[in-house]
Short mmCIF file of C-alpha atoms in Angstrom, two decimals:
data_model
loop_
_atom_site.label_atom_id
_atom_site.label_comp_id
_atom_site.label_asym_id
_atom_site.label_seq_id
_atom_site.Cartn_x
_atom_site.Cartn_y
_atom_site.Cartn_z
CA GLU A 1 0.50 -18.76 6.72
CA ALA A 2 1.97 -16.17 9.06
CA GLY A 3 1.67 -12.58 7.95
CA VAL A 4 4.26 -9.83 7.70
CA ALA A 5 5.70 -9.08 11.12
CA GLN A 6 6.98 -5.67 12.19
CA SER A 7 8.49 -4.34 15.36
CA PRO A 8 8.25 -2.23 17.33
CA ARG A 9 4.61 -1.22 16.91
CA TYR A 10 5.16 2.19 18.44
CA LYS A 11 8.22 4.36 18.94
CA ILE A 12 8.64 7.84 20.40
CA ILE A 13 11.98 9.61 20.01
CA GLU A 14 13.33 13.13 20.09
CA LYS A 15 14.56 14.87 16.97
CA ARG A 16 18.15 14.12 16.01
CA GLN A 17 17.96 10.71 17.63
CA SER A 18 18.27 7.46 15.67
CA VAL A 19 15.67 4.75 15.26
CA ALA A 20 15.45 1.37 13.54
CA PHE A 21 12.50 -0.70 12.42
CA TRP A 22 12.47 -4.41 11.70
CA CYS A 23 10.40 -6.42 9.23
CA ASN A 24 10.02 -10.15 8.70
CA PRO A 25 8.18 -10.86 5.42
CA ILE A 26 6.01 -13.83 4.60
CA SER A 27 8.12 -16.95 4.11
CA GLY A 28 9.21 -17.40 0.52
CA HIS A 29 8.39 -13.88 -0.59
CA ALA A 30 11.23 -12.50 -2.65
CA THR A 31 10.10 -8.87 -2.80
CA LEU A 32 10.02 -6.59 0.23
CA TYR A 33 8.83 -2.99 0.40
CA TRP A 34 9.06 -0.19 2.94
CA TYR A 35 6.42 2.55 2.84
CA GLN A 36 6.01 5.77 4.78
CA GLN A 37 2.46 6.88 5.56
CA ILE A 38 1.97 10.37 6.93
CA LEU A 39 -1.34 11.04 8.65
CA GLY A 40 -4.10 11.70 6.12
CA GLN A 41 -2.05 10.53 3.13
CA GLY A 42 -1.64 7.30 1.23
CA PRO A 43 1.47 5.18 1.73
CA LYS A 44 4.59 6.36 -0.12
CA LEU A 45 7.06 3.77 -1.33
CA LEU A 46 10.52 4.34 0.17
CA ILE A 47 12.43 1.30 -1.04
CA GLN A 48 11.82 -2.02 -2.77
CA PHE A 49 14.06 -5.09 -2.49
CA GLN A 50 14.12 -8.10 -4.78
CA ASN A 51 15.79 -10.77 -2.62
CA ASN A 52 18.70 -8.78 -1.14
CA GLY A 53 19.08 -6.33 -4.03
CA VAL A 54 17.53 -2.87 -4.28
CA VAL A 55 15.04 -2.46 -7.14
CA ASP A 56 13.82 1.06 -6.40
CA ASP A 57 14.96 3.56 -3.77
CA SER A 58 14.18 6.73 -5.71
CA GLN A 59 12.01 8.18 -2.93
CA LEU A 60 14.27 7.25 -0.02
CA PRO A 61 15.89 10.32 1.63
CA LYS A 62 19.33 8.81 1.53
CA ASP A 63 20.95 11.51 3.68
CA ARG A 64 19.12 10.17 6.71
CA PHE A 65 17.34 6.93 5.78
CA SER A 66 18.97 3.60 5.11
CA ALA A 67 17.64 0.09 4.64
CA GLU A 68 19.13 -3.32 4.25
CA ARG A 69 18.04 -6.87 3.59
CA LEU A 70 21.26 -8.78 4.04
CA LYS A 71 20.15 -12.39 3.64
CA GLY A 72 17.17 -11.77 1.43
CA VAL A 73 14.72 -12.34 4.28
CA ASP A 74 14.44 -9.88 7.18
CA SER A 75 14.92 -6.18 6.64
CA THR A 76 15.71 -3.14 8.77
CA LEU A 77 14.94 0.50 8.05
CA LYS A 78 16.95 3.12 9.91
CA ILE A 79 16.55 6.85 10.34
CA GLN A 80 19.57 8.82 11.52
CA PRO A 81 19.08 11.58 12.59
CA ALA A 82 15.30 11.85 12.83
CA LYS A 83 13.42 15.04 12.02
CA LEU A 84 9.98 16.16 13.13
CA GLU A 85 8.59 15.51 9.63
CA ASP A 86 9.56 11.84 9.89
CA SER A 87 6.60 11.28 12.23
CA ALA A 88 4.55 8.70 10.34
CA VAL A 89 3.57 5.06 10.17
CA TYR A 90 6.22 2.90 8.52
CA LEU A 91 4.72 -0.04 6.69
CA CYS A 92 6.50 -3.13 5.46
CA ALA A 93 5.00 -5.29 2.72
CA SER A 94 6.06 -8.38 0.81
CA SER A 95 5.05 -10.18 -2.36
CA ARG A 96 6.13 -13.32 -4.18
CA GLY A 97 8.31 -11.37 -6.56
CA GLY A 98 9.36 -11.16 -10.18
CA LEU A 99 9.25 -8.25 -12.59
CA ALA A 100 6.06 -9.52 -14.20
CA ASP A 101 4.59 -10.21 -10.81
CA TYR A 102 1.06 -8.97 -10.40
CA ASN A 103 0.52 -10.87 -7.19
CA GLU A 104 -0.76 -8.97 -4.24
CA GLN A 105 1.32 -7.18 -1.69
CA PHE A 106 0.81 -8.26 1.91
CA PHE A 107 1.24 -5.51 4.47
CA GLY A 108 2.34 -5.65 8.07
CA PRO A 109 0.62 -3.68 10.86
CA GLY A 110 3.16 -0.87 10.68
CA THR A 111 5.31 1.00 13.18
CA ARG A 112 3.99 4.34 14.36
CA LEU A 113 6.89 6.75 14.86
CA THR A 114 6.48 10.00 16.76
CA VAL A 115 9.38 12.47 16.68
CA LEU A 116 9.24 15.15 19.38
CA ASP B 1 4.27 7.37 -11.74
CA ALA B 2 0.76 6.85 -13.08
CA LYS B 3 -1.97 8.96 -11.53
CA THR B 4 -5.44 8.10 -10.35
CA THR B 5 -8.25 10.37 -9.19
CA GLN B 6 -10.78 9.33 -6.57
CA PRO B 7 -13.40 11.19 -4.53
CA ASN B 8 -12.13 12.02 -1.06
CA SER B 9 -15.09 10.47 0.71
CA MET B 10 -18.31 8.56 0.17
CA GLU B 11 -21.15 7.29 2.33
CA SER B 12 -23.29 4.22 2.01
CA ASN B 13 -26.09 2.66 3.98
CA GLU B 14 -25.44 -0.76 5.42
CA GLU B 15 -26.47 -3.69 3.21
CA GLU B 16 -26.69 -1.49 0.12
CA PRO B 17 -24.34 -1.68 -2.87
CA VAL B 18 -21.47 0.78 -3.11
CA HIS B 19 -19.81 1.98 -6.30
CA LEU B 20 -16.39 3.53 -5.78
CA PRO B 21 -15.14 5.34 -8.90
CA CYS B 22 -11.58 5.89 -10.08
CA ASN B 23 -10.33 7.90 -13.03
CA HIS B 24 -7.00 7.01 -14.65
CA SER B 25 -6.96 8.84 -17.96
CA THR B 26 -3.18 8.42 -18.46
CA ILE B 27 -3.22 4.65 -18.07
CA SER B 28 -0.95 2.76 -20.44
CA GLY B 29 -1.90 -0.43 -22.22
CA THR B 30 0.17 -2.56 -19.86
CA ASP B 31 -0.87 -1.06 -16.51
CA TYR B 32 -2.79 -3.24 -14.12
CA ILE B 33 -5.58 -1.64 -12.07
CA HIS B 34 -5.33 -2.63 -8.41
CA TRP B 35 -7.62 -1.83 -5.50
CA TYR B 36 -6.50 -1.98 -1.89
CA ARG B 37 -8.28 -0.91 1.24
CA GLN B 38 -6.98 0.20 4.62
CA LEU B 39 -9.04 -0.32 7.73
CA PRO B 40 -8.36 1.98 10.67
CA SER B 41 -4.99 1.35 12.33
CA GLN B 42 -4.10 -1.46 9.92
CA GLY B 43 -1.92 -1.88 6.87
CA PRO B 44 -3.56 -1.89 3.44
CA GLU B 45 -5.04 -5.15 2.19
CA TYR B 46 -5.63 -6.41 -1.32
CA VAL B 47 -9.16 -6.22 -2.67
CA ILE B 48 -9.04 -6.95 -6.39
CA HIS B 49 -7.12 -6.26 -9.58
CA GLY B 50 -7.72 -6.37 -13.33
CA LEU B 51 -6.28 -5.51 -16.71
CA THR B 52 -9.07 -5.21 -19.29
CA SER B 53 -12.00 -7.43 -18.37
CA ASN B 54 -14.35 -7.08 -15.44
CA VAL B 55 -13.34 -9.18 -12.45
CA ASN B 56 -15.21 -10.73 -9.54
CA ASN B 57 -13.96 -12.23 -6.30
CA ARG B 58 -15.41 -12.97 -2.90
CA MET B 59 -14.81 -9.41 -1.69
CA ALA B 60 -15.89 -7.25 -4.60
CA SER B 61 -16.29 -6.73 -8.33
CA LEU B 62 -14.18 -4.53 -10.57
CA ALA B 63 -15.77 -2.92 -13.60
CA ILE B 64 -13.28 -1.51 -16.12
CA ALA B 65 -14.37 0.94 -18.80
CA GLU B 66 -13.85 -0.13 -22.38
CA ASP B 67 -11.22 2.59 -22.93
CA ARG B 68 -9.65 1.71 -19.54
CA LYS B 69 -9.61 5.37 -18.50
CA SER B 70 -11.81 4.65 -15.51
CA SER B 71 -12.86 1.81 -13.27
CA THR B 72 -15.37 1.17 -10.50
CA LEU B 73 -15.02 -0.98 -7.43
CA ILE B 74 -18.34 -2.50 -6.47
CA LEU B 75 -19.13 -3.74 -2.98
CA HIS B 76 -22.37 -5.63 -3.41
CA ARG B 77 -23.65 -5.28 0.15
CA ALA B 78 -21.79 -2.86 2.38
CA THR B 79 -21.23 -3.87 5.98
CA LEU B 80 -19.85 -1.86 8.87
CA ARG B 81 -16.59 -3.79 8.43
CA ASP B 82 -16.21 -2.30 4.96
CA ALA B 83 -15.63 1.17 6.41
CA ALA B 84 -12.11 1.95 5.22
CA VAL B 85 -10.00 4.02 2.86
CA TYR B 86 -10.07 2.50 -0.62
CA TYR B 87 -7.11 3.05 -2.92
CA CYS B 88 -7.12 2.70 -6.69
CA ILE B 89 -3.58 2.06 -7.96
CA LEU B 90 -2.03 1.62 -11.37
CA ARG B 91 0.79 -0.87 -11.45
CA PRO B 92 3.15 -1.09 -14.45
CA ARG B 93 3.14 -4.64 -15.71
CA PHE B 94 6.72 -4.92 -16.92
CA THR B 95 8.70 -2.29 -15.04
CA GLY B 96 8.48 -3.57 -11.51
CA ASN B 97 5.88 -3.95 -8.86
CA GLN B 98 5.98 -0.45 -7.44
CA PHE B 99 2.70 0.91 -6.14
CA TYR B 100 1.93 4.62 -6.06
CA PHE B 101 -0.91 5.26 -3.64
CA GLY B 102 -3.02 8.40 -3.88
CA THR B 103 -5.12 9.68 -1.02
CA GLY B 104 -7.94 7.21 -1.68
CA THR B 105 -11.66 7.34 -0.90
CA SER B 106 -12.75 7.19 2.72
CA LEU B 107 -15.92 5.07 2.84
CA THR B 108 -18.35 5.56 5.71
CA VAL B 109 -21.01 2.89 6.19
CA ILE B 110 -24.13 4.08 7.97
CA PRO B 111 -26.01 1.53 10.09
#
């Protein structure tokens, strides 16, 4: 089966600009996650969707970050305006779903964002 | 979020077994123990998970202490391709599928 797709793979912007990332999860996976990974740290969960509803966005900086998953499939993560500290790799992951789900999360290759 | 403690780094010789420890003293009775690894410039990938009993799969073995306050990931014969950051994660069984990654253990495999 095809894996989690993300685009772009790399993005360089200046601070205060806007940027958007796209994720296409594995077909049939109900749960989608966005993580932020700063260099030298483990991934930090930003938001989790179950189909097109938000399950957890407690660590999403909502003043500048937004995410949507309108049809329960693809998702976009947007940063507006970007700050220097947003420089990181943004990872998308998906899993089959369900609250009692212990199935594995499948990760995409990530988008490396550099904010100058 | 549940916490885990891992050594920052470990080294192993190629083709020798590797034991990667993880402490999780605040684990609850319904937390799963998951292990993921992240190869350079890639997203994390699933290695193994367990609840109470030891587990084996084609990649590794997971040994869980009787009191569940610690666990050990065992790679039976390390290869150069096993060089990665290994994350030990506690996942609540009934309150969602959120993962809280720590900083993990960076494994270096020496040829």
